Short mmCIF file of C-alpha atoms and ligand atoms in Angstrom, two decimals:
data_model
loop_
_atom_site.label_atom_id
_atom_site.label_comp_id
_atom_site.label_asym_id
_atom_site.label_seq_id
_atom_site.Cartn_x
_atom_site.Cartn_y
_atom_site.Cartn_z
CA UNK A 1 -0.11 0.25 -0.03
CA UNK A 2 1.59 3.31 -0.91
CA UNK A 3 2.23 5.90 1.63
CA UNK A 4 0.71 9.20 1.06
CA UNK A 5 1.95 12.31 3.18
CA UNK A 6 -0.54 15.31 3.30
CA UNK A 7 0.41 18.90 4.57
CA UNK A 8 -2.37 21.24 5.74
CA UNK A 9 -4.02 18.45 7.29
CA UNK A 10 -5.40 20.46 9.87
CA UNK A 11 -6.79 22.77 6.92
CA UNK A 12 -10.00 22.61 5.38
CA UNK A 13 -8.77 20.89 2.28
CA UNK A 14 -6.37 18.71 3.89
CA UNK A 15 -8.47 17.24 6.53
CA UNK A 16 -10.88 16.29 3.94
CA UNK A 17 -8.44 14.33 1.85
CA UNK A 18 -7.09 12.43 4.74
CA UNK A 19 -10.72 11.32 5.21
CA UNK A 20 -11.24 10.44 1.48
CA UNK A 21 -7.75 8.54 1.16
CA UNK A 22 -7.34 7.25 4.72
CA UNK A 23 -8.88 3.68 3.97
CA UNK A 24 -7.24 3.24 0.59
CA UNK A 25 -3.68 4.38 1.39
CA UNK A 26 -1.38 4.72 4.40
CA UNK A 27 -1.84 8.01 5.26
CA UNK A 28 0.55 10.26 7.19
CA UNK A 29 -1.07 13.63 8.32
CA UNK A 30 0.62 16.86 9.05
CA UNK A 31 -0.33 20.31 10.21
CA UNK A 32 1.09 23.00 12.31
CA UNK A 33 -1.60 22.46 15.12
CA UNK A 34 -3.05 19.82 16.98
CA UNK A 35 -7.10 19.50 16.54
CA UNK A 36 -9.75 17.22 18.23
CA UNK A 37 -10.99 15.41 14.99
CA UNK A 38 -7.15 14.97 13.91
CA UNK A 39 -5.94 11.48 11.93
CA UNK A 40 -4.59 8.89 14.28
CA UNK A 41 -1.02 9.41 12.20
CA UNK A 42 -0.42 12.92 12.84
CA UNK A 43 2.60 14.78 13.23
CA UNK A 44 2.58 18.74 14.20
CA UNK A 45 5.29 19.96 11.83
CA UNK A 46 6.22 23.79 11.58
CA UNK A 47 7.28 23.84 7.64
CA UNK A 48 8.91 27.18 8.28
CA UNK A 49 11.67 24.64 9.80
CA UNK A 50 15.16 24.27 8.13
CA UNK A 51 15.22 20.76 8.12
CA UNK A 52 12.33 18.17 6.90
CA UNK A 53 14.09 14.91 7.75
CA UNK A 54 11.90 14.12 10.95
CA UNK A 55 9.00 14.46 8.89
CA UNK A 56 10.23 12.78 5.81
CA UNK A 57 11.84 9.91 7.67
CA UNK A 58 8.37 9.53 9.87
CA UNK A 59 6.30 9.33 6.63
CA UNK A 60 8.47 7.81 4.16
CA UNK A 61 6.02 9.01 1.61
CA UNK A 62 5.33 7.62 -2.15
CA UNK A 63 3.45 10.54 -2.58
CA UNK A 64 3.23 13.92 -1.06
CA UNK A 65 0.02 16.08 -1.31
CA UNK A 66 1.21 19.44 -0.39
CA UNK A 67 -2.16 21.36 0.88
CA UNK A 68 -0.29 23.39 3.54
CA UNK A 69 -0.32 27.24 3.01
CA UNK A 70 -0.80 30.34 4.76
CA UNK A 71 -4.39 31.41 2.97
CA UNK A 72 -5.64 34.70 4.34
CA UNK A 73 -4.63 37.08 1.89
CA UNK A 74 -4.46 40.12 4.29
CA UNK A 75 -1.86 38.07 6.71
CA UNK A 76 0.17 37.37 3.76
CA UNK A 77 0.44 41.00 2.50
CA UNK A 78 1.73 41.97 5.92
CA UNK A 79 3.98 39.10 6.43
CA UNK A 80 5.79 38.25 3.21
CA UNK A 81 8.74 36.67 4.59
CA UNK A 82 6.48 33.85 6.33
CA UNK A 83 4.16 34.00 3.02
CA UNK A 84 7.07 33.06 0.84
CA UNK A 85 8.56 30.52 3.10
CA UNK A 86 5.71 28.47 4.06
CA UNK A 87 3.80 28.72 0.56
CA UNK A 88 6.56 28.85 -1.78
CA UNK A 89 10.01 27.71 -0.32
CA UNK A 90 8.52 24.82 1.36
CA UNK A 91 8.07 23.28 -2.10
CA UNK A 92 11.94 23.29 -2.61
CA UNK A 93 12.70 21.99 1.10
CA UNK A 94 10.12 19.00 -0.10
CA UNK A 95 12.19 18.42 -2.83
CA UNK A 96 15.56 18.25 -1.36
CA UNK A 97 14.46 15.99 1.69
CA UNK A 98 13.02 13.39 -0.76
CA UNK A 99 14.50 11.51 -3.78
CA UNK A 100 13.22 11.51 -7.37
CA UNK A 101 10.66 8.55 -6.79
CA UNK A 102 8.63 10.73 -4.62
CA UNK A 103 5.91 12.42 -6.67
CA UNK A 104 4.46 15.38 -5.39
CA UNK A 105 0.99 16.96 -5.74
CA UNK A 106 1.14 20.54 -4.98
CA UNK A 107 -2.40 22.64 -4.56
CA UNK A 108 -1.77 26.00 -5.94
CA UNK A 109 -4.53 28.82 -7.02
CA UNK A 110 -6.20 30.79 -9.22
CA UNK A 111 -4.19 33.96 -7.56
CA UNK A 112 -1.36 33.28 -9.75
CA UNK A 113 -3.26 35.07 -12.72
CA UNK A 114 -4.04 38.60 -13.17
CA UNK A 115 -7.29 40.23 -13.28
CA UNK A 116 -6.93 40.63 -16.82
CA UNK A 117 -7.31 36.83 -17.59
CA UNK A 118 -11.09 35.44 -17.75
CA UNK A 119 -11.02 31.51 -17.50
CA UNK A 120 -7.46 31.26 -17.14
CA UNK A 121 -5.83 28.33 -19.00
CA UNK A 122 -3.01 26.47 -17.94
CA UNK A 123 -0.74 27.76 -20.80
CA UNK A 124 -1.66 31.43 -19.80
CA UNK A 125 1.31 33.59 -18.25
CA UNK A 126 0.96 33.83 -14.56
CA UNK A 127 1.16 37.33 -13.08
CA UNK A 128 0.10 37.30 -9.75
CA UNK A 129 -1.05 40.54 -8.20
CA UNK A 130 -0.49 40.05 -4.34
CA UNK A 131 1.80 38.35 -1.96
CA UNK A 132 -0.18 35.24 -1.62
CA UNK A 133 -0.37 34.48 -5.45
CA UNK A 134 3.16 35.32 -5.57
CA UNK A 135 4.31 32.81 -3.22
CA UNK A 136 2.30 30.20 -4.71
CA UNK A 137 3.98 30.99 -7.91
CA UNK A 138 7.08 30.37 -6.37
CA UNK A 139 6.07 26.98 -5.14
CA UNK A 140 5.02 25.93 -8.47
CA UNK A 141 8.60 27.38 -9.92
CA UNK A 142 10.54 25.23 -7.87
CA UNK A 143 8.55 22.27 -9.16
CA UNK A 144 8.72 23.32 -12.65
CA UNK A 145 12.67 23.75 -12.50
CA UNK A 146 13.15 20.56 -10.58
CA UNK A 147 14.92 17.77 -12.32
CA UNK A 148 13.66 14.36 -13.12
CA UNK A 149 10.36 14.80 -10.67
CA UNK A 150 7.28 13.68 -11.11
CA UNK A 151 4.59 16.15 -9.94
CA UNK A 152 1.38 17.90 -10.59
CA UNK A 153 0.28 21.12 -10.01
CA UNK A 154 -3.18 21.81 -9.11
CA UNK A 155 -4.80 25.52 -9.54
CA UNK A 156 -7.99 25.27 -8.14
CA UNK A 157 -10.83 27.65 -6.17
CA UNK A 158 -12.15 25.52 -3.18
CA UNK A 159 -14.82 25.87 -0.85
CA UNK A 160 -16.19 23.81 1.69
CA UNK A 161 -16.64 22.81 5.57
CA UNK A 162 -13.85 22.40 8.03
CA UNK A 163 -13.56 19.11 9.93
CA UNK A 164 -11.19 21.13 12.28
CA UNK A 165 -13.93 23.09 14.30
CA UNK A 166 -11.29 25.79 15.18
CA UNK A 167 -11.48 27.09 11.33
CA UNK A 168 -13.80 29.08 9.27
CA UNK A 169 -13.81 28.93 5.68
CA UNK A 170 -15.87 31.08 3.16
CA UNK A 171 -18.66 28.79 2.68
CA UNK A 172 -19.56 28.74 6.59
CA UNK A 173 -18.83 32.26 7.23
CA UNK A 174 -22.04 32.80 4.58
CA UNK A 175 -24.05 29.99 6.37
CA UNK A 176 -23.11 31.14 9.84
CA UNK A 177 -23.96 35.06 8.77
CA UNK A 178 -27.08 34.49 7.12
CA UNK A 179 -28.13 32.10 10.12
CA UNK A 180 -27.43 34.72 12.62
CA UNK A 181 -29.47 37.01 10.65
CA UNK A 182 -26.58 39.31 10.35
CA UNK A 183 -25.74 41.68 7.45
CA UNK A 184 -24.03 39.72 4.42
CA UNK A 185 -22.30 41.68 1.72
CA UNK A 186 -21.56 39.56 -1.09
CA UNK A 187 -19.69 40.80 -4.45
CA UNK A 188 -21.47 41.14 -7.53
CA UNK A 189 -18.15 42.34 -9.18
CA UNK A 190 -16.16 38.99 -8.50
CA UNK A 191 -16.11 35.93 -10.71
CA UNK A 192 -14.83 32.85 -9.74
CA UNK A 193 -15.19 29.12 -10.64
CA UNK A 194 -15.56 27.28 -6.96
CA UNK A 195 -15.20 23.36 -6.74
CA UNK A 196 -15.94 21.57 -3.22
CA UNK A 197 -13.15 20.37 -1.41
CA UNK A 198 -15.16 16.77 -1.57
CA UNK A 199 -15.34 17.07 -5.43
CA UNK A 200 -11.55 18.24 -5.61
CA UNK A 201 -10.45 15.21 -3.34
CA UNK A 202 -12.43 12.92 -5.71
CA UNK A 203 -10.28 14.27 -8.67
CA UNK A 204 -6.80 13.88 -6.75
CA UNK A 205 -7.86 10.32 -5.97
CA UNK A 206 -8.45 9.70 -9.50
CA UNK A 207 -4.98 11.25 -10.47
CA UNK A 208 -3.33 9.11 -7.90
CA UNK A 209 -5.12 5.56 -8.58
CA UNK A 210 -4.76 6.03 -12.30
CA UNK A 211 -1.10 7.08 -11.66
CA UNK A 212 -1.46 10.46 -13.64
CA UNK A 213 1.16 12.44 -11.94
CA UNK A 214 2.93 13.84 -15.30
CA UNK A 215 4.96 16.70 -14.28
CA UNK A 216 2.18 19.31 -15.52
CA UNK A 217 -0.28 21.91 -14.31
CA UNK A 218 -3.90 21.38 -14.40
CA UNK A 219 -6.62 23.29 -14.09
CA UNK A 220 -9.10 21.57 -11.73
CA UNK A 221 -12.00 23.80 -10.53
CA UNK A 222 -16.02 24.23 -11.29
CA UNK A 223 -18.54 26.44 -13.09
CA UNK A 224 -18.37 30.16 -13.52
CA UNK A 225 -20.01 32.37 -11.04
CA UNK A 226 -20.13 35.69 -8.83
CA UNK A 227 -19.57 35.33 -5.44
CA UNK A 228 -23.35 36.60 -4.70
CA UNK A 229 -24.73 34.24 -6.89
CA UNK A 230 -22.55 31.32 -5.41
CA UNK A 231 -23.97 32.59 -1.86
CA UNK A 232 -27.37 32.66 -3.13
CA UNK A 233 -27.48 29.11 -4.35
CA UNK A 234 -25.84 28.09 -1.42
CA UNK A 235 -28.20 29.37 0.87
CA UNK A 236 -31.16 28.34 -1.23
CA UNK A 237 -29.90 24.83 -1.31
CA UNK A 238 -29.88 24.76 2.29
CA UNK A 239 -32.87 26.45 2.99
CA UNK A 240 -31.62 29.33 4.54
CA UNK A 241 -33.28 32.76 4.55
CA UNK A 242 -31.48 35.10 2.46
CA UNK A 243 -33.25 38.31 3.63
CA UNK A 244 -30.16 39.55 5.28
CA UNK A 245 -27.82 38.74 1.73
CA UNK A 246 -26.98 42.00 -0.15
CA UNK A 247 -24.97 42.72 -3.34
CA UNK A 248 -21.94 44.53 -2.98
CA UNK A 249 -18.57 45.62 -4.75
CA UNK A 250 -14.96 44.59 -3.91
CA UNK A 251 -14.07 48.04 -5.68
CA UNK A 252 -15.73 49.46 -2.52
CA UNK A 253 -13.15 48.03 -0.08
CA UNK A 254 -10.00 49.76 -0.12
CA UNK A 255 -8.03 48.29 2.86
CA UNK A 256 -7.69 44.84 2.07
CA UNK A 257 -4.99 42.92 0.02
CA UNK A 258 -5.43 43.14 -3.83
CA UNK A 259 -7.68 40.22 -4.90
CA UNK A 260 -8.34 39.76 -8.68
CA UNK A 261 -11.86 40.55 -9.53
CA UNK A 262 -11.74 37.88 -12.30
CA UNK A 263 -10.45 34.60 -10.20
CA UNK A 264 -11.89 32.09 -12.96
CA UNK A 265 -9.85 29.27 -14.18
CA UNK A 266 -10.89 26.93 -17.69
CA UNK A 267 -10.97 23.40 -16.42
CA UNK A 268 -11.49 21.85 -19.97
CA UNK A 269 -8.14 20.73 -20.77
CA UNK A 270 -8.03 18.33 -17.39
CA UNK A 271 -11.44 17.11 -18.40
CA UNK A 272 -10.84 16.37 -22.02
CA UNK A 273 -7.34 14.80 -21.20
CA UNK A 274 -8.47 12.53 -18.45
CA UNK A 275 -12.27 12.17 -19.71
CA UNK A 276 -13.35 13.57 -16.54
CA UNK A 277 -16.95 15.36 -16.51
CA UNK A 278 -16.64 19.22 -15.77
CA UNK A 279 -18.69 19.87 -12.22
CA UNK A 280 -21.41 22.18 -12.37
CA UNK A 281 -21.89 24.80 -9.85
CA UNK A 282 -25.10 22.83 -8.51
CA UNK A 283 -23.43 19.43 -8.27
CA UNK A 284 -20.73 20.82 -6.21
CA UNK A 285 -23.33 22.74 -3.94
CA UNK A 286 -25.04 19.76 -3.41
CA UNK A 287 -21.82 17.91 -2.10
CA UNK A 288 -21.77 20.33 0.58
CA UNK A 289 -25.30 20.09 1.28
CA UNK A 290 -24.85 16.53 1.86
CA UNK A 291 -22.08 17.13 4.19
CA UNK A 292 -24.07 19.86 6.11
CA UNK A 293 -26.74 17.44 6.65
CA UNK A 294 -24.68 14.85 7.48
CA UNK A 295 -22.59 16.92 9.92
N1 NAP B 301 -9.07 28.24 0.44
C1 NAP B 301 -9.38 28.55 -0.75
O1 NAP B 301 -10.05 29.42 -1.20
C2 NAP B 301 -8.27 28.43 -1.67
C3 NAP B 301 -8.33 28.86 -2.94
C4 NAP B 301 -7.30 28.22 -3.98
C5 NAP B 301 -6.40 27.63 -3.45
N2 NAP B 301 -6.38 27.34 -2.08
C6 NAP B 301 -5.03 26.61 -1.70
O2 NAP B 301 -5.69 25.07 -1.45
C7 NAP B 301 -4.61 24.76 -0.12
C8 NAP B 301 -5.90 24.53 1.00
O3 NAP B 301 -6.23 25.46 1.58
P1 NAP B 301 -7.19 25.36 2.53
O4 NAP B 301 -8.36 26.55 2.38
O5 NAP B 301 -7.68 24.17 3.00
O6 NAP B 301 -6.17 26.16 3.86
P2 NAP B 301 -6.36 26.26 5.22
O7 NAP B 301 -7.50 25.75 5.94
O8 NAP B 301 -6.25 27.64 5.63
O9 NAP B 301 -5.08 25.36 6.26
C9 NAP B 301 -3.91 25.76 5.84
C10 NAP B 301 -3.03 24.68 6.00
O10 NAP B 301 -1.84 24.90 6.03
C11 NAP B 301 -1.17 24.85 7.39
N3 NAP B 301 0.10 25.71 7.48
C12 NAP B 301 -0.11 27.00 7.81
N4 NAP B 301 1.09 27.26 8.26
C13 NAP B 301 1.69 26.34 8.24
C14 NAP B 301 3.10 26.18 8.84
N5 NAP B 301 4.13 27.22 9.00
N6 NAP B 301 3.77 24.87 8.82
C15 NAP B 301 3.00 23.70 8.89
N7 NAP B 301 1.56 23.93 8.10
C16 NAP B 301 1.14 25.00 7.85
C17 NAP B 301 -2.11 25.09 8.44
O11 NAP B 301 -2.01 24.45 9.72
P3 NAP B 301 -2.49 25.06 11.27
O12 NAP B 301 -3.93 25.90 10.92
O13 NAP B 301 -2.69 23.77 11.86
O14 NAP B 301 -1.54 25.92 11.40
C18 NAP B 301 -3.41 24.32 7.63
O15 NAP B 301 -3.26 22.72 7.97
C19 NAP B 301 -3.67 25.76 -0.14
O16 NAP B 301 -2.73 25.38 -0.48
C20 NAP B 301 -4.24 26.95 -0.62
O17 NAP B 301 -3.63 27.96 -1.21
C21 NAP B 301 -7.21 27.58 -1.31
#
């Protein structure tokens, strides 16, 4: 059975990946903090460390899914050294600590592209507009310039529910704010292509099981919508009243990190190359509904 090391396993995607893969692979999970619901094979490890030997010797991985990152754009803007270290240089440290047989799946982001690109494709030029995007681009760079390493860079835009109850993601913020009947402003001028963490985990599982880690970048995302449309559909599907929901504009927020108002990714190359069906917004929100009701 293959050993899989998942970084960011105390985060939204990482914890979900652990759950998805733990019955089929020997999963080793790592994050920067312990949490109640953590996997039985869990190591707390700070990716800012200079030496990754302890982590790699413990997990002895065949595949690393590198999902850890500083994901708060405003925090990255204020702490660029940490952002570059954790999101970017960690990739080079993982490369240094492992031999070429160890495959790496790096979770990257739409944030490597500029606002001017609509439905960015894999071959479009990256041009990140903030520190977070630049730090993810750096991680990609180390993989692309590595020698004889099998890797997949997955650029995506995710939403979901956190297994780690200390954390709150975008979808949970929408749900909680609406349920508390507080004012909820969502952008009508920001486009994105969201995919649920469960659907993304499914695609990652497919790539691993079919041994398709082919040293390439892939866009794995969902259907185009605005943040406002996403919020409406999500609340509607969960039967949560939308009375406090209002339309806002990203351009009216001056004090936040610069974030592209077109974060959309085109997943058609991935879909065609690997014969995978593109995931619709309704389908991917339905996944959240199933998990929300189950929890
Ligand atoms: N969320 C999105 O909208 C989005 C969109 C596109 C791409 N992505 C990418 O998808 C991946 C997963 O995102 P997510 O939303 O699941 O992130 P998340 O919930 O914010 O979790 C981030 C994870 O990274 C870990 N981490 C942060 N600093 C660390 C450090 N110094 N050492 C070790 N681990 C550290 C965190 O550990 P602790 O919490 O224990 O500190 C946590 O496990 C990331 O690579 C992100 O860039 C996310």
